[in-house]
XYZ file of C-alpha atoms in Angstrom:
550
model
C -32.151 -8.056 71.043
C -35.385 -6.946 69.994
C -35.054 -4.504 66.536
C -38.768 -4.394 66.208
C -39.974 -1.160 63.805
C -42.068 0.972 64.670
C -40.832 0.508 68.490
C -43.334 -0.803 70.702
C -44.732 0.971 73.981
C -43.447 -1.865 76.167
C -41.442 -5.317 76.024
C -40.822 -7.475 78.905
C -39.254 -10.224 79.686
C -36.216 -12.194 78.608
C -35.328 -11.535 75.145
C -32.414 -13.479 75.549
C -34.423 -16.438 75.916
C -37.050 -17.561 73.253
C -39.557 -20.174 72.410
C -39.321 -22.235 69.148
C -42.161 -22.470 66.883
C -41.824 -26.153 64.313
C -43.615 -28.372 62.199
C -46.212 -29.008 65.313
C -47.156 -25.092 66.068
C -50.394 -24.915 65.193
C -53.231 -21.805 65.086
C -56.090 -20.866 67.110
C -58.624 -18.526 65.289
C -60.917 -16.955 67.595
C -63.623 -14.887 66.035
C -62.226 -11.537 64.502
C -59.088 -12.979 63.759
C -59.511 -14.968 60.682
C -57.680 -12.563 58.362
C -54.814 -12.371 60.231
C -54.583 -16.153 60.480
C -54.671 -16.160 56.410
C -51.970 -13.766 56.312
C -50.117 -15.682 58.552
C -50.092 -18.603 56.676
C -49.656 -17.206 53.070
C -46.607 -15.186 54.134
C -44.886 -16.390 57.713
C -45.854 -19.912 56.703
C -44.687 -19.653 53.140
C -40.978 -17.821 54.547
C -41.103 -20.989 56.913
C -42.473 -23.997 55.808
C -44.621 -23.998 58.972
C -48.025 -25.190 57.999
C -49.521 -23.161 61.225
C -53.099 -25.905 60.929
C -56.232 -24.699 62.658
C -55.654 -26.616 65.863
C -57.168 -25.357 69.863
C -55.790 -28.594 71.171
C -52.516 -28.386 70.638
C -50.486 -27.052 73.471
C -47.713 -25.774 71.005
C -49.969 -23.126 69.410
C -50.300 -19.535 68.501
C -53.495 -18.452 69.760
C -55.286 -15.127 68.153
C -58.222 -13.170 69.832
C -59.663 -10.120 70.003
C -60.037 -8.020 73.842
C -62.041 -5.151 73.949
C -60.291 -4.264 76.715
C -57.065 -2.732 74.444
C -57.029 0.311 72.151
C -58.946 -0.845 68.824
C -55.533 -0.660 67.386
C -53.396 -1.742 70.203
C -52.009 -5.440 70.727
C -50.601 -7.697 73.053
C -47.939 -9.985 71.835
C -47.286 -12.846 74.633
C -44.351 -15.309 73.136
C -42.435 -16.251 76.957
C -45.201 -19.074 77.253
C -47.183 -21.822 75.660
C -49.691 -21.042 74.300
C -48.241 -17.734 72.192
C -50.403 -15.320 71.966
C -51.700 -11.889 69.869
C -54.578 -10.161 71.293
C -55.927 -7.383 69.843
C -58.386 -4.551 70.468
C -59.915 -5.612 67.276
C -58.782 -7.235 64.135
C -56.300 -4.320 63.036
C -54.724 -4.899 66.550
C -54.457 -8.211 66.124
C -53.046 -7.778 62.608
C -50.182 -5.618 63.706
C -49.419 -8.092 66.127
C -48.622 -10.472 63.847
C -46.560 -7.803 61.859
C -44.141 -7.620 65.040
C -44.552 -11.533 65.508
C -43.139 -11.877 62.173
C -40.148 -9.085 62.777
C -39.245 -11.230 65.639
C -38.757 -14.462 63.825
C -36.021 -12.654 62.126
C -35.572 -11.051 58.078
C -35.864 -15.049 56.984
C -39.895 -14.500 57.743
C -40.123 -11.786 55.325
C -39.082 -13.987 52.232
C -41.197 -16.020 50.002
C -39.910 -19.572 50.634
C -37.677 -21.113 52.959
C -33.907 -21.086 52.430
C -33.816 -24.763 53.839
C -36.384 -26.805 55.575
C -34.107 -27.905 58.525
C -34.027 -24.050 59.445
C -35.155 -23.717 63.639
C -36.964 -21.292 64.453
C -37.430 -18.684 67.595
C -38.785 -15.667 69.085
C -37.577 -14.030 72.044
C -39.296 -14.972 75.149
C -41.045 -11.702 75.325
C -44.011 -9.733 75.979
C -44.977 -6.863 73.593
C -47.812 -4.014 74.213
C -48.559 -1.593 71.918
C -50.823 0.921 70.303
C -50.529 3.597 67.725
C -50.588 7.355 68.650
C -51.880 8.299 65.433
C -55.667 6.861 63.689
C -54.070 8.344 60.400
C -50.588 6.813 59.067
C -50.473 7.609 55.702
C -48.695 7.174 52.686
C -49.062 9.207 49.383
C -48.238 7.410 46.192
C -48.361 9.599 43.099
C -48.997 7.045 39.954
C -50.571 9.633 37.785
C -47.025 11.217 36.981
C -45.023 7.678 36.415
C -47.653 4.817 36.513
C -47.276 1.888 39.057
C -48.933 -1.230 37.403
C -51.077 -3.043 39.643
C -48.613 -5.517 41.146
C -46.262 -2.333 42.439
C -49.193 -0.870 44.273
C -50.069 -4.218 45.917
C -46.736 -4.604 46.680
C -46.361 -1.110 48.674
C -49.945 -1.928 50.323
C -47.541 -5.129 51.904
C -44.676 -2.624 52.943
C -47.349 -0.544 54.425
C -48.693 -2.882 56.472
C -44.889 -3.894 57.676
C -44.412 -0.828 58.792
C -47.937 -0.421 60.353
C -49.344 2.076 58.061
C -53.114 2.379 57.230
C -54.106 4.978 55.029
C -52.557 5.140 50.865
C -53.444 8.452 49.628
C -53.870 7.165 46.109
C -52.854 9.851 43.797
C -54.989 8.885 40.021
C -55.034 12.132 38.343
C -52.958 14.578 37.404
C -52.034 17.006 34.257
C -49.832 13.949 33.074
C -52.083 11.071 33.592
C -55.586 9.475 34.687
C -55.081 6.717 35.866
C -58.894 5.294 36.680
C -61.257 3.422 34.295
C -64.521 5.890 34.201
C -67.244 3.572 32.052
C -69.709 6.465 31.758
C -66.299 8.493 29.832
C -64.549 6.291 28.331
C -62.210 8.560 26.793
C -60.423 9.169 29.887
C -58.389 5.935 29.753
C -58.356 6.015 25.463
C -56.997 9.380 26.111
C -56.519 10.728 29.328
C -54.061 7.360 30.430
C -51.330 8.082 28.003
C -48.904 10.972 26.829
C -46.470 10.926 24.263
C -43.078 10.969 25.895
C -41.774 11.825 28.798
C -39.091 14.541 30.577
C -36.379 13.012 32.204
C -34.967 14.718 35.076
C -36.623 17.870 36.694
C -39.041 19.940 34.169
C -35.440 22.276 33.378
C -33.666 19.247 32.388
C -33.088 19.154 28.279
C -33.661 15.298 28.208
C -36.490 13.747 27.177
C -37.568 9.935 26.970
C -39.015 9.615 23.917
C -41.647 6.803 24.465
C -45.391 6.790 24.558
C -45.912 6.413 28.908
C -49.239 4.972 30.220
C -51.309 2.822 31.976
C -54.790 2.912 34.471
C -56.770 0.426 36.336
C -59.255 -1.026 35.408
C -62.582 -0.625 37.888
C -61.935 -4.531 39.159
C -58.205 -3.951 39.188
C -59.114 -0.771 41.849
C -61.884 -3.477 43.551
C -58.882 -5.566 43.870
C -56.611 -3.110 45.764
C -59.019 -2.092 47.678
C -59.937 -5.404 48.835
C -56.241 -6.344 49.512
C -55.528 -3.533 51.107
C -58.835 -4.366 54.010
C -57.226 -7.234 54.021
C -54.037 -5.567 55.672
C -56.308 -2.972 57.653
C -55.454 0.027 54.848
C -58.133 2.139 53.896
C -57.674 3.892 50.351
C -58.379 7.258 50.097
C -58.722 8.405 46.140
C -58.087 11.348 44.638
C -59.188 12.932 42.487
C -57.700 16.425 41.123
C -60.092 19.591 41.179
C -60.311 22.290 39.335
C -56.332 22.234 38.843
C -54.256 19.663 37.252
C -56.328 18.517 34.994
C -54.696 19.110 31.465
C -55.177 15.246 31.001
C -59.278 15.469 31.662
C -59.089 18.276 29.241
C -57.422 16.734 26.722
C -59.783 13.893 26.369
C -62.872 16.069 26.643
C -61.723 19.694 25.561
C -65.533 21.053 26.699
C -64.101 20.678 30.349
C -61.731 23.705 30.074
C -61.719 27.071 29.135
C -63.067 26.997 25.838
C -63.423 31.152 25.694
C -59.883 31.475 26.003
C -58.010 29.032 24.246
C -58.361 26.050 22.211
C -58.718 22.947 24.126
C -59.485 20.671 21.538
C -55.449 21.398 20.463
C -54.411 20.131 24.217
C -52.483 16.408 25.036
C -51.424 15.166 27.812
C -49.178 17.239 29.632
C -45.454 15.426 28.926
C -43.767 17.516 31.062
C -43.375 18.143 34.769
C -45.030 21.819 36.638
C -48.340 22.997 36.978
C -50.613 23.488 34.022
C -52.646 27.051 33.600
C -55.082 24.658 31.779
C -57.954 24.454 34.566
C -61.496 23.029 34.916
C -63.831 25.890 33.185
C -66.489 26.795 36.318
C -69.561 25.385 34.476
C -72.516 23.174 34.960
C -71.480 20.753 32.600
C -68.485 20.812 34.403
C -69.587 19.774 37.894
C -72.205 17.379 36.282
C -69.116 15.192 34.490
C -66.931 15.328 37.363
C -70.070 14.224 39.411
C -70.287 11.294 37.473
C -66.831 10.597 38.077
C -67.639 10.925 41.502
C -70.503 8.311 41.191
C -68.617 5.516 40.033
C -65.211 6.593 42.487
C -67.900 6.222 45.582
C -68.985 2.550 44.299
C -65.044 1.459 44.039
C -63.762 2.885 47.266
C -66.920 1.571 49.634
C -68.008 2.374 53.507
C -68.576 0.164 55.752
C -68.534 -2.799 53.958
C -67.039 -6.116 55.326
C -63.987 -5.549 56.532
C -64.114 -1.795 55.706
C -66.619 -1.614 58.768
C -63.742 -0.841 61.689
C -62.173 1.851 59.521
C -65.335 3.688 58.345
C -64.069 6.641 59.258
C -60.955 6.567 57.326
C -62.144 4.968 54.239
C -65.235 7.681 53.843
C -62.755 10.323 52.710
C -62.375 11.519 48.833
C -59.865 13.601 48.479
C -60.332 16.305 45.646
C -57.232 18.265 45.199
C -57.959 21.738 45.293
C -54.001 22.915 44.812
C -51.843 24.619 42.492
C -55.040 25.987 40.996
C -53.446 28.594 38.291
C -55.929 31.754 37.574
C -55.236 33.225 34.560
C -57.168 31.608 32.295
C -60.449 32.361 34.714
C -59.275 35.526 34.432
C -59.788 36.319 30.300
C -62.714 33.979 30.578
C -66.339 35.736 29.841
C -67.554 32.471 31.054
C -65.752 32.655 34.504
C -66.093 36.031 34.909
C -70.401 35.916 34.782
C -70.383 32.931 36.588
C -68.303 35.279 40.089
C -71.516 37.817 38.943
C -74.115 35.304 39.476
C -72.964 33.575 42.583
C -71.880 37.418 43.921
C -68.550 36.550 44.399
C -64.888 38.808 44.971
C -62.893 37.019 42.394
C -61.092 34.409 41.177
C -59.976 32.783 44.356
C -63.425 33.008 45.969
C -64.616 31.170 42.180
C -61.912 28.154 43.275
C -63.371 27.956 47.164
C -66.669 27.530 45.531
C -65.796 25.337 43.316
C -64.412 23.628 46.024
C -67.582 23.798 48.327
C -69.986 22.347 45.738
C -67.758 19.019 45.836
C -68.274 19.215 49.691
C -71.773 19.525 49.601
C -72.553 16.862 47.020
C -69.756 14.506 49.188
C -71.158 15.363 52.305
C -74.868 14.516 50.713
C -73.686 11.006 50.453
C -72.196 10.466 53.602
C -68.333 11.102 52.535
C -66.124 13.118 53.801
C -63.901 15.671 51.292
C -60.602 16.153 51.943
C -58.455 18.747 49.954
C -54.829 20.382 50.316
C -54.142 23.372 52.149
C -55.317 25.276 49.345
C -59.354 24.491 49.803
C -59.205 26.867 53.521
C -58.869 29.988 50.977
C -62.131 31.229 50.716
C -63.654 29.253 53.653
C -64.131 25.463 54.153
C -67.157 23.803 55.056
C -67.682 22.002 58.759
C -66.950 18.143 58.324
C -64.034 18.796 55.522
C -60.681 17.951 56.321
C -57.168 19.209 54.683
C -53.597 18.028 54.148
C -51.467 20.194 55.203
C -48.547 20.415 52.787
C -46.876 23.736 52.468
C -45.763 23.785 55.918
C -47.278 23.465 59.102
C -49.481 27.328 58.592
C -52.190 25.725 56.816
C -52.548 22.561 59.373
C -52.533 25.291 62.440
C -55.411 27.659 60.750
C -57.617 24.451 59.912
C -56.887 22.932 63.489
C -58.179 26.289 65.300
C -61.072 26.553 62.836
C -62.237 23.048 64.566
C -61.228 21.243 61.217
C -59.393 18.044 60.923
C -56.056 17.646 59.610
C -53.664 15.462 58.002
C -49.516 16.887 59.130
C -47.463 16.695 55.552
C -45.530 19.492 55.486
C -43.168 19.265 52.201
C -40.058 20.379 53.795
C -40.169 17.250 56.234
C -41.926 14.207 54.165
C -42.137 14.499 50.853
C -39.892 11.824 49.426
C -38.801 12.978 46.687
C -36.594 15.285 48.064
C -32.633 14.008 48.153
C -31.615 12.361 51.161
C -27.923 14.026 51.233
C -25.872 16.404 49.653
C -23.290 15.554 46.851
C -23.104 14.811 43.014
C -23.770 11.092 43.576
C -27.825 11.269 45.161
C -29.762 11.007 41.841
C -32.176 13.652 40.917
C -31.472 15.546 43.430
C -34.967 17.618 44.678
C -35.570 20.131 46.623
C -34.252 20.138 50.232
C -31.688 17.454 52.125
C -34.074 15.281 54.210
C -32.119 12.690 55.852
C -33.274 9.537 57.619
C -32.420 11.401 61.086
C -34.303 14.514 59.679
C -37.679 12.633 59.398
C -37.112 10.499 62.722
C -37.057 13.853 64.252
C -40.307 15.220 62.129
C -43.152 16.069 64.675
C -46.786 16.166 63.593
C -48.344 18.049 66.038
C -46.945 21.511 65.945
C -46.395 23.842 68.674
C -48.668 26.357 69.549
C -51.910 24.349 69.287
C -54.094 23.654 72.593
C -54.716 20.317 73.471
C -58.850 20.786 72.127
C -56.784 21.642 68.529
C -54.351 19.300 68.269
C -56.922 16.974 69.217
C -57.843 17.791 65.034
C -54.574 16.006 63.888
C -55.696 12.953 62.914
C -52.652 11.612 61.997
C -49.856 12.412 59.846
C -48.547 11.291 55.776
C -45.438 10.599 53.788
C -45.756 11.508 50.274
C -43.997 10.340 47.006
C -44.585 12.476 44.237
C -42.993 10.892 41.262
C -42.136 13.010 38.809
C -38.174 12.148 38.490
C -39.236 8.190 39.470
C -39.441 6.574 36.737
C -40.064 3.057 37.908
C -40.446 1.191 40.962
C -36.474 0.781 41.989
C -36.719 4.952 41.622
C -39.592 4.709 43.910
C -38.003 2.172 46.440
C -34.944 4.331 46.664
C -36.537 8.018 47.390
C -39.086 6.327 49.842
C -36.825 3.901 51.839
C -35.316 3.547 54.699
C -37.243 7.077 55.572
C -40.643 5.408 55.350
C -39.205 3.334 58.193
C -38.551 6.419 60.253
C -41.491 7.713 58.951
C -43.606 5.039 60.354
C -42.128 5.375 64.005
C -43.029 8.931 64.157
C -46.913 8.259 62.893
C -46.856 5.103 65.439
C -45.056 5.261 68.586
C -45.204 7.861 71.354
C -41.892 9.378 70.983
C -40.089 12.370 73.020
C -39.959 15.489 71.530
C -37.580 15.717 68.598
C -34.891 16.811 70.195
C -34.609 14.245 72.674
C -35.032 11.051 70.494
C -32.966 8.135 70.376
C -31.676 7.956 67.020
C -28.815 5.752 67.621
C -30.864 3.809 69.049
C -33.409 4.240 65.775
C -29.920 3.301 63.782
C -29.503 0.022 65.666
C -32.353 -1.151 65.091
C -32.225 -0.334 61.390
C -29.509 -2.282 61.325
C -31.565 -5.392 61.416
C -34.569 -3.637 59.526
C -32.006 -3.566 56.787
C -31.984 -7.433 56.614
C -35.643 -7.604 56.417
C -35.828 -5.019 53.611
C -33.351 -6.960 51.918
C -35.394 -10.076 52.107
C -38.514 -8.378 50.827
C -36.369 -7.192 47.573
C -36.416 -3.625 48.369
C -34.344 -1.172 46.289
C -33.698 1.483 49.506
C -30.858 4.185 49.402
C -28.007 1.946 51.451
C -26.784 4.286 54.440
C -22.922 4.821 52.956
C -24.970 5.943 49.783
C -26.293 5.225 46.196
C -25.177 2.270 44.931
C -24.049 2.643 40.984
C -27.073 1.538 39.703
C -28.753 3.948 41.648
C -27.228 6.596 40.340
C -28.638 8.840 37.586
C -25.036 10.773 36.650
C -26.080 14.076 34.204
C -29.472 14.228 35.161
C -30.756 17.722 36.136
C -32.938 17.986 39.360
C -33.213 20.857 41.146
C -31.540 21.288 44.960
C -32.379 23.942 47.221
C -29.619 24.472 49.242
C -29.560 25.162 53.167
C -31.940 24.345 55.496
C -35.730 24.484 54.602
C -38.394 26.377 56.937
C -39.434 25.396 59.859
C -43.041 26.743 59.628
């Protein structure tokens, strides 16, 4: 049987036969394929014990090339004849054909070593075409709230890439945490990087961990991720949080918030969870510092550079925030309320949307792209900006028929952090029950839209906000197995979501399971938590019944 996840377009041919691969498979790099070939060796080799040597002579060989004649991120995996082979439509193509090469050779392939060097092994005697149906496959990971140290991120930027995801939305800044070495401001990461202690639970809960919680990366420790991830074919789109949640910006350099209506230089690091009424003050000095920031962001995530080059498109985004943005403070500011008089605006709202627009001018002016949450269309948006659309699908349908792109994230459908069942046992329990047949039935593209509109859904994005995730096994457990369903939805061409196959989804979980296992992933088992998992006397906070469908 062939389990592969996300499920391919098409397989032929006899998957009950198969075609060994031993110590005398060798490669054949063709030009455009020479990352995939050192992924191949540094992880299928390494689960093998294959040494996979640069060989075109060889007849038992696995030969990797690039035809323009497939989608740029489609594949052809041939494995019922010597030589095998992955073609691509470029190198991502290629790459992802090697991620389904490697499902096939079974959950052994995804660990580090061999369990025995007399092990055989096969791949069904198959052939495998595919492409995506979405350019944007995205996954949000929120490390300003609990911080992921560098190895965790690298380490989701290889689950990614199993599951044929491209895009991390990588969440640095928050009211609880910056998490991204600034030179020119140094006190963001003296400051900014750490708070005092912690809430355990949801922001209601009356526990507290009582330990200083921090961390950021360095610039070369972003250089690195970034660099790993074009290795993998992920573009990393930063963000960075404007003019709201920014309590930890203002409590390393008070000057950055409202100053004429309450004493910033008293601020810290937010320690608990919610949204902070402590916003960016509308000034000069404001936009120049947060311009700087800007510089040195643009110089670690790069365009068109190496690799980068065959997912400029994705990688030119910044996104900016633009959410939650809480008014009151604008609105007892003298300093707000003359800057609305000069620029001849309505109010505070229309101040955020131009707060908002100067960040997409000065992106723009570099040859970036902004993109905000559903927020930034108050007020107007500029041509060329882009939004996530979280708070249902409304804000995703206005930008699409105002001829703006859009990312599909509506909360009630992918954010993570919401409990996957019902019951005392899940732990933490947020927000709404999303099971792993809820998201397999999530569809991006909602109704209503003409095909000219919905040809502005770029793609769609799973986000883990980590607020009650205190560490990586938390993490693990909220985002998989759904990131698995998840990933079929963004990749394959799947019936409406009524009509899908989820047994046939479960089935092949079944074996994706195995492979998880093997990769030392801490997912939510299907008959539920295990012990561990559990967080018993925790408060979260469950909304009960079933959540909107707009």
């Amino acid at each position: 049987m062939v389990d592969v996840i996300p499920a391919p377009a098409s397989i032929a041919g006899n998957p009950s036969g198969s075609v060994r691969l031993d110590a005398g498979t060798a490669l054949q790099t063709l030009p455009g394929t020479e990352g995939t070939a050192r992924w191949l060796r540094a992880t299928v080799g390494a689960a093998t014990g294959l040494p996979l040597p640069e060989d075109s002579a060889r007849p038992d060989r696995i030969v990797l090339g690039v035809d323009p004649g497939l989608p740029p991120e489609g594949y052809r995996l041939v494995t019922d004849a010597q030589p095998l082979r992955i073609e691509g439509g470029g190198p991502a193509g290629v790459f992802w054909g090697a991620q389904t090469l490697r499902q096939l050779l079974g959950a052994d392939a995804f660990r580090r070593a061999p369990l025995r060097r007399d092990r055989v092994w096969e791949v069904p005697a198959v052939t495998v075409e595919d492409s995506p149906r979405f350019r944007w496959r995205g996954l949000l990971l929120d490390v300003a709230r609990h911080f992921m140290p560098k190895e965790g991120v690298l380490r989701y930027l290889d689950l990614m890439a199993a599951h044929k995801l491209n895009v991390l939305h990588f969440h640095l800044t928050d009211d609880q945490g910056w998490r991204i070495e600034i030179k020119r401001y140094p006190r963001l990461t003296e400051t900014a990087s750490w708070r005092s202690r912690s809430k355990f639970g949801h922001r209601a809960s009356p526990l507290w961990e009582e330990k200083p919680h921090g961390g950021y990366y360095t610039q070369d420790d972003i250089r690195e991720i970034v660099a790993y991830a074009a290795e993998r074919h992920i573009a990393v789109v930063p963000e960075i949080d404007v003019p709201g949640h920014s309590q930890a910006a203002i409590a390393a350099y008070p000057e950055l918030g409202n100053t004429d209506v309450i004493d910033t230089t008293a601020l810290t690091v937010m320690d608990t969870w919610g949204i902070s009424s402590n916003v960016l003050a509308p000034t000069d000095n404001t936009l120049r510092f947060y311009e700087g920031v800007l510089e040195e962001v643009l110089e670690l995530f790069p365009v068109d550079a190496g690799d980068f080059a065959e997912f400029s498109d994705l990688s030119r985004f910044v996104h900016i925030g633009g959410d939650e943005c809480r008014k009151e403070q604008w609105t007892g500011s003298v300093t707000a309320k003359n800057r609305i008089a000069d620029l001849g605006l309505a109010d505070e709202d229309a101040l955020q949307s131009w707060f908002i627009g100067h960040f997409d001018a000065w992106l723009s002016a570099r040859g970036r792209r902004l993109i905000g949450w559903d927020e930034i269309l108050e007020g107007g948006l500029a041509e060329g900006a882009a939004v996530s659309s979280w708070r249902g699908f409304g804000g995703g349908i206005a930008a699409a028929r105002a001829g703006h792109d859009v990312v599909m994230c509506p909360e009630q459908y992918v954010y993570l952090d919401h409990r996957q069942a019902p019951g005392e046992d899940e732990p933490v329990p947020i927000g709404f029950v999303r099971t792993l047949e809820d998201v397999y039935r999530f569809e991006p593209v909602p109704d209503g839209l003409t095909e000219a509109e919905a040809r502005h859904v770029l793609g769609t994005q799973a986000n883990v906000w980590t607020e009650v995730m205190e560490d990586t096994a938390r993490v693990d457990y909220q985002t998989f197995p759904r990131l698995a369903a998840f990933a079929e939805v963004a990749w394959s061409s799947l019936p409406a979501p009524g009509e899908r196959d989820f047994t046939g989804f479960e089935r092949r979980m079944a074996a994706h399971y195995a492979r998880l296992d093997a990769l030392g992933v801490a997912y939510r088992p299907p008959a539920g938590p295990r012990p561990w998992q559990m967080r018993p006397g925790v408060l979260g906070r469950p909304i009960e019944g079933a959540p909107p469908s707009k």
